[in-house]
Every structure is written in C-alpha cells, then in structure tokens.
C-alpha cells in the first residue's frame, strides 16, 4: 500500500506550492522594503520638500541715489579715449568731484494695473511696468561710443498678496558701438534668481540680507575704497536677487546741434514669478503619504496577479491510487 501522503503527485504538489509561496513571500518582502526606500530617496532628492508658488511684485522702486552711469567717450579734437561718470549719490559726487562728472537728471514712471480678484484685495493696484529716463549734458567736444549702466532696484514680492518678501536687484547693461551715440533705449523683463529655497515662514535674518543694497556709499571715503568688481562679486553670491532678462538695446544716433544732450531710457516689465519655498512639515507629511499610497496602488496589480498564480492555480489533481494486487 502506498500512502497518499507519499505519493509522487502529492510530493510534487507540496514542493510546488512551497517554492511558489517562498517566491511570493520574498517578493512581497522586497516590495515592503522598496516602497519606503523609494519614498526616502525622493525626499532626499528634493521632492517634495520644495514648493513652488506664483508671486507678484507688489511694489518696486528704482534706487536713484545708488545709480551709476559710465560713458566711454572719444575726443573730437585730439582723438583720445576716456570715461565720464554720472551719479546722483552725494557721497560719490563729493569723492569724484575732481573726476569727469556729467551733469543731468533722472525721472521715473510706472504703469499699474487694477486688481479685481480675490475680492479681499479688489481695488488695489500692482505695478506692471516701470520706466526710468536719464537726460545728461555731455561735452559737445566728446563723442559717446558706449555706455554702461548700474541701476539698483528694490522690490517687494508676495504669493497670493501676503507675506511680502524684500528683494533687490542690480541692473547692469553695457553697450559699445562704432559710431557716436546720442541715446540708448533699453527694455527687458525683471525676473527673480534663486540659488536656494526660501524659508516657509518669515525669517528676519533672511529678509535682512535680501534687502541689503548692492552699493553702500556711506562707508566709502575715497575712490580707492570703491571697488566695483568686488561689489559685483558680493552681489552675485546672494541667494535671492533680481535680474533683467530678454533685454533689448536700441542705440540712437544724431548729428544735430542737440548731440550734447544724451538720453537713456530703461523700461522694465514686471510679470509673475515662480518662487521656490521650503515645504512646511505638515505638507511634507501629506505629500509623503500620497506618494506612499500611490506606489502601493501601482504595485497592487502585480501583487494580486502573483497571489492568484500562487494559491489559486495549485489544485491537486485527482489521482488513482492502486494498492494491493
């Protein structure tokens, strides 16, 4: 008599179901390990700890007393080259009183748009476009071949009309041509530049550094202390600044008697910006949970298929067992 539990079909069944069960348990264990590791990996890679928000400029102003204009000139008589300077800063005007300073004035204007929604802020205005014009009196014996601008700008930007952030920018534009210039029209779009994310909550120290002016003329006592290269290098190391993009430079040439009056126009568009913030802890937990559930939804289908293959298809077939003679 051959016992049924020692029958080859029965042994094959136990061996098959045991091996497939082992594979099933191994794969499920692997999935249980992969899902948390995938979550941790994506979080450490910067997602979802970074949140992007659309923001609008709520206030912008040109810093006229921080503006510096440099003109590259050529003498009509001697043919030698030189530079002329213009600034409205009293400190620099006093320091450079023996230099080749240009007299002139600047005017600013801006176009604002009316806010209609949300209803809480309906009726308020937001800046949409800004313009600054410089009218400078140049020596009629000089030809202007090029110009370089350093125009600081200070703005407030906020997402959803709350929690305004201070940010400054240094608009630096340079143009050098072959023919004598009588003016320059410059236009562009103002954009934010970030090297790191902003804190989710208001940070007093962060806000202090973001609104520091590019130039600190009050501490300058002589021309030797004014190192423009060092100032620009320190400004470029900031984490949150403004830049002028999509710039257009249109020079104007004139041979009339008014050639001594040099005109510079700078027009800036102020569109919406995308800012990167640190994700608050509660939001990070929420998105981590969503990520976890999403991965399990994706893995549920192959797990169900494997479960059905392992436990539903392993049915012991009927076997005729003979015993005795």
mmCIF file of C-alpha atoms in Angstrom:
data_model
loop_
_atom_site.group_PDB
_atom_site.id
_atom_site.type_symbol
_atom_site.label_atom_id
_atom_site.label_comp_id
_atom_site.label_asym_id
_atom_site.label_seq_id
_atom_site.Cartn_x
_atom_site.Cartn_y
_atom_site.Cartn_z
ATOM 1 C CA UNK A 1 0.000 0.000 0.000
ATOM 2 C CA UNK A 2 1.301 3.338 -0.974
ATOM 3 C CA UNK A 3 0.325 6.068 1.433
ATOM 4 C CA UNK A 4 -1.310 9.009 -0.221
ATOM 5 C CA UNK A 5 0.977 11.488 1.540
ATOM 6 C CA UNK A 6 3.970 9.773 -0.032
ATOM 7 C CA UNK A 7 2.504 9.657 -3.473
ATOM 8 C CA UNK A 8 4.653 11.403 -6.136
ATOM 9 C CA UNK A 9 1.783 13.704 -7.125
ATOM 10 C CA UNK A 10 1.369 14.778 -3.533
ATOM 11 C CA UNK A 11 5.098 15.373 -3.124
ATOM 12 C CA UNK A 12 5.134 17.408 -6.339
ATOM 13 C CA UNK A 13 2.213 19.474 -5.084
ATOM 14 C CA UNK A 14 3.899 20.260 -1.748
ATOM 15 C CA UNK A 15 7.179 21.105 -3.447
ATOM 16 C CA UNK A 16 5.472 23.387 -5.961
ATOM 17 C CA UNK A 17 3.273 25.232 -3.510
ATOM 18 C CA UNK A 18 6.171 25.656 -1.093
ATOM 19 C CA UNK A 19 8.507 27.061 -3.713
ATOM 20 C CA UNK A 20 5.915 29.458 -5.132
ATOM 21 C CA UNK A 21 4.906 30.552 -1.667
ATOM 22 C CA UNK A 22 8.519 31.273 -0.905
ATOM 23 C CA UNK A 23 8.793 33.355 -4.046
ATOM 24 C CA UNK A 24 5.594 35.205 -3.192
ATOM 25 C CA UNK A 25 6.730 35.976 0.353
ATOM 26 C CA UNK A 26 10.136 37.072 -0.921
ATOM 27 C CA UNK A 27 8.669 39.452 -3.488
ATOM 28 C CA UNK A 28 6.195 40.927 -1.009
ATOM 29 C CA UNK A 29 9.015 41.472 1.477
ATOM 30 C CA UNK A 30 11.046 43.125 -1.259
ATOM 31 C CA UNK A 31 8.138 45.424 -2.109
ATOM 32 C CA UNK A 32 7.734 46.318 1.539
ATOM 33 C CA UNK A 33 11.388 47.318 1.560
ATOM 34 C CA UNK A 34 11.424 49.111 -1.794
ATOM 35 C CA UNK A 35 8.454 51.385 -1.149
ATOM 36 C CA UNK A 36 9.859 53.107 1.987
ATOM 37 C CA UNK A 37 13.310 53.321 0.391
ATOM 38 C CA UNK A 38 11.799 54.956 -2.705
ATOM 39 C CA UNK A 39 9.993 57.460 -0.502
ATOM 40 C CA UNK A 40 13.163 58.316 1.419
ATOM 41 C CA UNK A 41 15.160 58.607 -1.801
ATOM 42 C CA UNK A 42 12.719 61.029 -3.418
ATOM 43 C CA UNK A 43 12.572 63.169 -0.280
ATOM 44 C CA UNK A 44 16.362 63.350 -0.032
ATOM 45 C CA UNK A 45 16.491 64.257 -3.722
ATOM 46 C CA UNK A 46 14.495 67.417 -3.084
ATOM 47 C CA UNK A 47 10.913 66.272 -3.577
ATOM 48 C CA UNK A 48 8.508 67.065 -2.063
ATOM 49 C CA UNK A 49 10.469 69.333 0.304
ATOM 50 C CA UNK A 50 10.396 72.166 -2.272
ATOM 51 C CA UNK A 51 7.165 74.007 -3.034
ATOM 52 C CA UNK A 52 6.804 76.446 -5.925
ATOM 53 C CA UNK A 53 4.341 79.325 -5.802
ATOM 54 C CA UNK A 54 3.358 82.045 -8.223
ATOM 55 C CA UNK A 55 4.113 85.503 -6.870
ATOM 56 C CA UNK A 56 3.520 89.082 -7.983
ATOM 57 C CA UNK A 57 5.511 92.251 -7.459
ATOM 58 C CA UNK A 58 3.572 94.430 -5.035
ATOM 59 C CA UNK A 59 5.976 97.384 -5.024
ATOM 60 C CA UNK A 60 9.089 98.325 -6.992
ATOM 61 C CA UNK A 61 11.311 101.396 -6.941
ATOM 62 C CA UNK A 62 14.452 102.480 -8.716
ATOM 63 C CA UNK A 63 17.191 103.497 -6.280
ATOM 64 C CA UNK A 64 18.222 106.723 -7.982
ATOM 65 C CA UNK A 65 20.850 107.640 -5.393
ATOM 66 C CA UNK A 66 22.545 104.282 -5.987
ATOM 67 C CA UNK A 67 22.671 104.590 -9.782
ATOM 68 C CA UNK A 68 25.972 104.857 -11.634
ATOM 69 C CA UNK A 69 26.361 105.558 -15.361
ATOM 70 C CA UNK A 70 29.690 105.182 -17.144
ATOM 71 C CA UNK A 71 30.239 106.715 -20.595
ATOM 72 C CA UNK A 72 33.050 105.698 -22.929
ATOM 73 C CA UNK A 73 33.998 108.784 -24.913
ATOM 74 C CA UNK A 74 36.329 109.902 -27.660
ATOM 75 C CA UNK A 75 37.602 113.450 -28.118
ATOM 76 C CA UNK A 76 36.654 115.005 -31.447
ATOM 77 C CA UNK A 77 39.774 117.180 -31.395
ATOM 78 C CA UNK A 78 42.571 115.015 -30.007
ATOM 79 C CA UNK A 79 41.099 111.604 -30.746
ATOM 80 C CA UNK A 80 41.974 110.195 -27.333
ATOM 81 C CA UNK A 81 39.600 107.972 -25.374
ATOM 82 C CA UNK A 82 38.293 108.445 -21.858
ATOM 83 C CA UNK A 83 35.408 107.840 -19.480
ATOM 84 C CA UNK A 84 32.758 110.079 -17.979
ATOM 85 C CA UNK A 85 30.655 109.321 -14.909
ATOM 86 C CA UNK A 86 27.220 110.246 -13.658
ATOM 87 C CA UNK A 87 25.724 109.549 -10.252
ATOM 88 C CA UNK A 88 23.098 111.152 -8.077
ATOM 89 C CA UNK A 89 24.762 109.950 -4.894
ATOM 90 C CA UNK A 90 26.036 112.905 -2.831
ATOM 91 C CA UNK A 91 28.820 110.749 -1.387
ATOM 92 C CA UNK A 92 30.188 109.692 -4.755
ATOM 93 C CA UNK A 93 29.724 113.165 -6.211
ATOM 94 C CA UNK A 94 31.894 114.540 -3.415
ATOM 95 C CA UNK A 95 34.514 111.808 -3.813
ATOM 96 C CA UNK A 96 34.634 112.183 -7.597
ATOM 97 C CA UNK A 97 34.443 115.972 -7.631
ATOM 98 C CA UNK A 98 37.825 116.147 -9.369
ATOM 99 C CA UNK A 99 36.842 113.480 -11.895
ATOM 100 C CA UNK A 100 34.990 113.826 -15.153
ATOM 101 C CA UNK A 101 31.446 114.025 -13.832
ATOM 102 C CA UNK A 102 28.439 114.573 -16.065
ATOM 103 C CA UNK A 103 25.502 116.708 -15.012
ATOM 104 C CA UNK A 104 21.967 115.561 -15.592
ATOM 105 C CA UNK A 105 18.732 114.357 -14.043
ATOM 106 C CA UNK A 106 16.532 111.289 -13.964
ATOM 107 C CA UNK A 107 12.764 110.781 -13.935
ATOM 108 C CA UNK A 108 10.817 107.632 -13.129
ATOM 109 C CA UNK A 109 7.320 106.495 -14.002
ATOM 110 C CA UNK A 110 5.346 103.288 -13.761
ATOM 111 C CA UNK A 111 2.188 101.743 -15.074
ATOM 112 C CA UNK A 112 -0.100 99.924 -12.632
ATOM 113 C CA UNK A 113 -2.957 97.500 -13.119
ATOM 114 C CA UNK A 114 -6.107 97.249 -11.054
ATOM 115 C CA UNK A 115 -6.698 94.092 -9.021
ATOM 116 C CA UNK A 116 -10.209 92.657 -9.423
ATOM 117 C CA UNK A 117 -9.867 89.378 -7.545
ATOM 118 C CA UNK A 118 -9.734 87.997 -4.965
ATOM 119 C CA UNK A 119 -12.496 90.232 -3.550
ATOM 120 C CA UNK A 120 -10.455 90.885 -0.421
ATOM 121 C CA UNK A 121 -7.857 92.818 -2.449
ATOM 122 C CA UNK A 122 -10.163 94.197 -5.153
ATOM 123 C CA UNK A 123 -9.453 97.844 -5.886
ATOM 124 C CA UNK A 124 -5.750 97.733 -5.046
ATOM 125 C CA UNK A 125 -3.084 98.204 -7.696
ATOM 126 C CA UNK A 126 0.002 96.255 -8.683
ATOM 127 C CA UNK A 127 2.956 97.566 -10.712
ATOM 128 C CA UNK A 128 3.066 96.171 -14.232
ATOM 129 C CA UNK A 129 5.726 98.274 -15.950
ATOM 130 C CA UNK A 130 8.421 100.694 -14.794
ATOM 131 C CA UNK A 131 10.493 103.233 -16.660
ATOM 132 C CA UNK A 132 13.410 105.466 -15.782
ATOM 133 C CA UNK A 133 14.840 108.139 -18.079
ATOM 134 C CA UNK A 134 18.192 109.902 -17.811
ATOM 135 C CA UNK A 135 18.879 113.238 -19.508
ATOM 136 C CA UNK A 136 22.553 114.086 -19.364
ATOM 137 C CA UNK A 137 24.542 117.079 -20.552
ATOM 138 C CA UNK A 138 27.603 115.848 -22.420
ATOM 139 C CA UNK A 139 30.510 117.967 -23.603
ATOM 140 C CA UNK A 140 29.969 118.839 -27.262
ATOM 141 C CA UNK A 141 33.673 118.152 -27.894
ATOM 142 C CA UNK A 142 33.197 114.487 -26.967
ATOM 143 C CA UNK A 143 31.622 111.615 -28.815
ATOM 144 C CA UNK A 144 29.932 108.898 -26.776
ATOM 145 C CA UNK A 145 30.877 105.479 -28.149
ATOM 146 C CA UNK A 146 29.495 103.341 -25.352
ATOM 147 C CA UNK A 147 27.594 103.370 -22.108
ATOM 148 C CA UNK A 148 27.337 101.101 -19.076
ATOM 149 C CA UNK A 149 24.515 101.256 -16.523
ATOM 150 C CA UNK A 150 24.373 100.117 -12.925
ATOM 151 C CA UNK A 151 20.796 100.726 -11.797
ATOM 152 C CA UNK A 152 19.774 99.180 -8.451
ATOM 153 C CA UNK A 153 16.117 98.329 -7.917
ATOM 154 C CA UNK A 154 14.246 97.348 -4.770
ATOM 155 C CA UNK A 155 11.013 95.348 -4.867
ATOM 156 C CA UNK A 156 8.526 93.538 -2.697
ATOM 157 C CA UNK A 157 7.153 90.265 -3.981
ATOM 158 C CA UNK A 158 4.499 88.062 -2.451
ATOM 159 C CA UNK A 159 2.426 84.997 -3.349
ATOM 160 C CA UNK A 160 -1.315 85.499 -3.050
ATOM 161 C CA UNK A 161 -0.913 89.089 -1.770
ATOM 162 C CA UNK A 162 0.510 88.071 1.590
ATOM 163 C CA UNK A 163 3.862 87.519 3.299
ATOM 164 C CA UNK A 164 5.776 90.013 1.168
ATOM 165 C CA UNK A 165 9.470 89.360 0.614
ATOM 166 C CA UNK A 166 12.050 92.075 0.082
ATOM 167 C CA UNK A 167 14.434 91.588 -2.796
ATOM 168 C CA UNK A 168 16.887 93.870 -4.572
ATOM 169 C CA UNK A 169 18.432 93.752 -8.000
ATOM 170 C CA UNK A 170 21.293 95.386 -9.834
ATOM 171 C CA UNK A 171 20.522 96.023 -13.482
ATOM 172 C CA UNK A 172 23.822 96.040 -15.320
ATOM 173 C CA UNK A 173 23.755 96.758 -19.053
ATOM 174 C CA UNK A 174 26.615 97.609 -21.369
ATOM 175 C CA UNK A 175 26.738 98.711 -24.998
ATOM 176 C CA UNK A 176 29.710 99.828 -27.097
ATOM 177 C CA UNK A 177 29.264 100.796 -30.734
ATOM 178 C CA UNK A 178 31.362 102.025 -33.622
ATOM 179 C CA UNK A 179 29.526 105.291 -34.266
ATOM 180 C CA UNK A 180 28.808 108.166 -31.927
ATOM 181 C CA UNK A 181 25.688 107.738 -29.826
ATOM 182 C CA UNK A 182 23.094 110.294 -28.855
ATOM 183 C CA UNK A 183 20.921 107.987 -26.785
ATOM 184 C CA UNK A 184 20.074 104.446 -25.786
ATOM 185 C CA UNK A 185 16.730 102.697 -25.297
ATOM 186 C CA UNK A 186 16.870 99.562 -23.143
ATOM 187 C CA UNK A 187 13.963 97.282 -22.317
ATOM 188 C CA UNK A 188 13.664 93.934 -20.595
ATOM 189 C CA UNK A 189 11.774 91.701 -18.206
ATOM 190 C CA UNK A 190 12.513 91.583 -14.495
ATOM 191 C CA UNK A 191 12.937 88.070 -13.107
ATOM 192 C CA UNK A 192 13.933 86.545 -9.787
ATOM 193 C CA UNK A 193 17.000 84.346 -9.435
ATOM 194 C CA UNK A 194 17.397 81.820 -6.608
ATOM 195 C CA UNK A 195 20.313 79.614 -5.647
ATOM 196 C CA UNK A 196 18.448 78.162 -2.650
ATOM 197 C CA UNK A 197 14.853 77.875 -1.475
ATOM 198 C CA UNK A 198 13.190 80.493 0.701
ATOM 199 C CA UNK A 199 12.079 79.640 4.206
ATOM 200 C CA UNK A 200 8.407 78.718 4.577
ATOM 201 C CA UNK A 201 7.915 81.124 7.473
ATOM 202 C CA UNK A 202 9.129 84.699 7.809
ATOM 203 C CA UNK A 203 12.830 84.746 8.623
ATOM 204 C CA UNK A 204 14.073 88.087 9.917
ATOM 205 C CA UNK A 205 17.724 87.378 9.144
ATOM 206 C CA UNK A 206 16.940 86.135 5.642
ATOM 207 C CA UNK A 207 14.817 89.202 4.939
ATOM 208 C CA UNK A 208 17.588 91.479 6.210
ATOM 209 C CA UNK A 209 20.163 90.050 3.799
ATOM 210 C CA UNK A 210 17.713 90.052 0.885
ATOM 211 C CA UNK A 211 17.045 93.791 1.187
ATOM 212 C CA UNK A 212 20.667 94.902 1.570
ATOM 213 C CA UNK A 213 21.550 97.461 -1.096
ATOM 214 C CA UNK A 214 24.175 96.468 -3.668
ATOM 215 C CA UNK A 215 26.133 99.678 -3.037
ATOM 216 C CA UNK A 216 26.911 101.062 0.395
ATOM 217 C CA UNK A 217 28.224 104.515 -0.427
ATOM 218 C CA UNK A 218 28.031 105.793 3.146
ATOM 219 C CA UNK A 219 31.152 103.828 4.106
ATOM 220 C CA UNK A 220 33.233 104.985 1.129
ATOM 221 C CA UNK A 221 35.640 107.801 1.920
ATOM 222 C CA UNK A 222 37.872 107.793 -1.159
ATOM 223 C CA UNK A 223 37.943 106.488 -4.723
ATOM 224 C CA UNK A 224 40.421 103.774 -3.715
ATOM 225 C CA UNK A 225 37.758 102.232 -1.471
ATOM 226 C CA UNK A 226 35.274 101.956 -4.321
ATOM 227 C CA UNK A 227 35.976 98.519 -5.801
ATOM 228 C CA UNK A 228 33.245 97.877 -8.351
ATOM 229 C CA UNK A 229 34.490 94.386 -9.162
ATOM 230 C CA UNK A 230 34.305 93.319 -5.516
ATOM 231 C CA UNK A 231 30.825 94.829 -5.154
ATOM 232 C CA UNK A 232 29.548 92.894 -8.163
ATOM 233 C CA UNK A 233 31.160 89.680 -6.902
ATOM 234 C CA UNK A 234 29.498 90.029 -3.493
ATOM 235 C CA UNK A 235 26.160 90.728 -5.141
ATOM 236 C CA UNK A 236 26.367 87.632 -7.366
ATOM 237 C CA UNK A 237 26.882 85.415 -4.309
ATOM 238 C CA UNK A 238 23.452 86.270 -2.913
ATOM 239 C CA UNK A 239 20.780 83.585 -2.761
ATOM 240 C CA UNK A 240 17.811 85.689 -3.888
ATOM 241 C CA UNK A 241 18.200 88.586 -6.332
ATOM 242 C CA UNK A 242 16.571 90.226 -9.341
ATOM 243 C CA UNK A 243 17.867 90.041 -12.884
ATOM 244 C CA UNK A 244 16.938 91.682 -16.161
ATOM 245 C CA UNK A 245 16.224 89.143 -18.905
ATOM 246 C CA UNK A 246 15.163 89.299 -22.549
ATOM 247 C CA UNK A 247 16.890 92.638 -22.880
ATOM 248 C CA UNK A 248 16.749 94.787 -25.980
ATOM 249 C CA UNK A 249 19.233 97.605 -26.650
ATOM 250 C CA UNK A 250 18.408 100.141 -29.341
ATOM 251 C CA UNK A 251 21.042 102.858 -29.875
ATOM 252 C CA UNK A 252 20.171 106.196 -31.424
ATOM 253 C CA UNK A 253 22.493 108.363 -33.484
ATOM 254 C CA UNK A 254 22.154 112.066 -34.179
ATOM 255 C CA UNK A 255 24.339 114.706 -35.781
ATOM 256 C CA UNK A 256 22.211 117.706 -34.829
ATOM 257 C CA UNK A 257 23.247 120.534 -32.560
ATOM 258 C CA UNK A 258 21.494 118.816 -29.653
ATOM 259 C CA UNK A 259 24.008 115.981 -29.731
ATOM 260 C CA UNK A 260 25.376 117.207 -26.395
ATOM 261 C CA UNK A 261 22.107 116.093 -24.738
ATOM 262 C CA UNK A 262 22.383 112.368 -24.130
ATOM 263 C CA UNK A 263 19.203 110.418 -23.418
ATOM 264 C CA UNK A 264 18.908 106.955 -21.819
ATOM 265 C CA UNK A 265 15.609 105.140 -21.370
ATOM 266 C CA UNK A 266 15.223 101.943 -19.319
ATOM 267 C CA UNK A 267 11.828 100.196 -19.389
ATOM 268 C CA UNK A 268 11.122 97.070 -17.328
ATOM 269 C CA UNK A 269 8.209 94.638 -17.413
ATOM 270 C CA UNK A 270 7.106 93.103 -14.091
ATOM 271 C CA UNK A 271 5.452 89.727 -14.793
ATOM 272 C CA UNK A 272 4.509 86.939 -12.385
ATOM 273 C CA UNK A 273 7.343 84.959 -10.848
ATOM 274 C CA UNK A 274 7.720 81.399 -9.584
ATOM 275 C CA UNK A 275 9.386 81.210 -6.185
ATOM 276 C CA UNK A 276 10.747 78.079 -4.515
ATOM 277 C CA UNK A 277 9.924 77.669 -0.824
ATOM 278 C CA UNK A 278 10.673 75.087 1.790
ATOM 279 C CA UNK A 279 7.682 72.803 2.224
ATOM 280 C CA UNK A 280 6.179 73.019 5.735
ATOM 281 C CA UNK A 281 6.411 69.838 7.793
ATOM 282 C CA UNK A 282 2.669 69.151 7.630
ATOM 283 C CA UNK A 283 2.674 69.476 3.846
ATOM 284 C CA UNK A 284 5.731 67.247 3.592
ATOM 285 C CA UNK A 285 3.958 64.542 5.625
ATOM 286 C CA UNK A 286 0.855 64.871 3.447
ATOM 287 C CA UNK A 287 2.757 64.526 0.185
ATOM 288 C CA UNK A 288 4.833 61.671 1.567
ATOM 289 C CA UNK A 289 1.642 59.800 2.444
ATOM 290 C CA UNK A 290 0.234 60.471 -1.027
ATOM 291 C CA UNK A 291 3.441 59.185 -2.548
ATOM 292 C CA UNK A 292 3.317 56.067 -0.388
ATOM 293 C CA UNK A 293 -0.302 55.283 -1.307
ATOM 294 C CA UNK A 294 0.369 55.957 -4.995
ATOM 295 C CA UNK A 295 3.222 53.467 -5.091
ATOM 296 C CA UNK A 296 1.115 50.830 -3.398
ATOM 297 C CA UNK A 297 -1.702 51.376 -5.897
ATOM 298 C CA UNK A 298 0.790 50.790 -8.691
ATOM 299 C CA UNK A 299 2.149 47.632 -7.046
ATOM 300 C CA UNK A 300 -1.248 46.229 -6.091
ATOM 301 C CA UNK A 301 -1.995 44.816 -9.543
ATOM 302 C CA UNK A 302 1.164 42.651 -9.876
ATOM 303 C CA UNK A 303 0.782 41.531 -6.268
ATOM 304 C CA UNK A 304 -2.776 40.343 -6.928
ATOM 305 C CA UNK A 305 -1.666 38.529 -10.065
ATOM 306 C CA UNK A 306 1.119 36.835 -8.168
ATOM 307 C CA UNK A 307 -1.233 35.929 -5.344
ATOM 308 C CA UNK A 308 -3.678 34.303 -7.758
ATOM 309 C CA UNK A 309 -0.905 32.436 -9.527
ATOM 310 C CA UNK A 310 0.475 31.150 -6.246
ATOM 311 C CA UNK A 311 -2.595 29.998 -4.350
ATOM 312 C CA UNK A 312 -5.458 29.544 -6.803
ATOM 313 C CA UNK A 313 -3.868 27.584 -9.636
ATOM 314 C CA UNK A 314 -2.158 24.957 -7.461
ATOM 315 C CA UNK A 315 -5.048 22.479 -7.171
ATOM 316 C CA UNK A 316 -4.180 18.851 -6.557
ATOM 317 C CA UNK A 317 -5.339 16.767 -9.467
ATOM 318 C CA UNK A 318 -7.316 13.569 -8.894
ATOM 319 C CA UNK A 319 -5.013 10.568 -8.842
ATOM 320 C CA UNK A 320 -5.968 6.939 -8.927
ATOM 321 C CA UNK A 321 -4.073 5.096 -6.243
ATOM 322 C CA UNK A 322 -3.742 1.367 -6.539
ATOM 323 C CA UNK A 323 -2.963 -0.786 -3.570
ATOM 324 C CA UNK A 324 -2.809 -4.484 -3.143
ATOM 325 C CA UNK A 325 -2.925 -6.897 -6.034
#
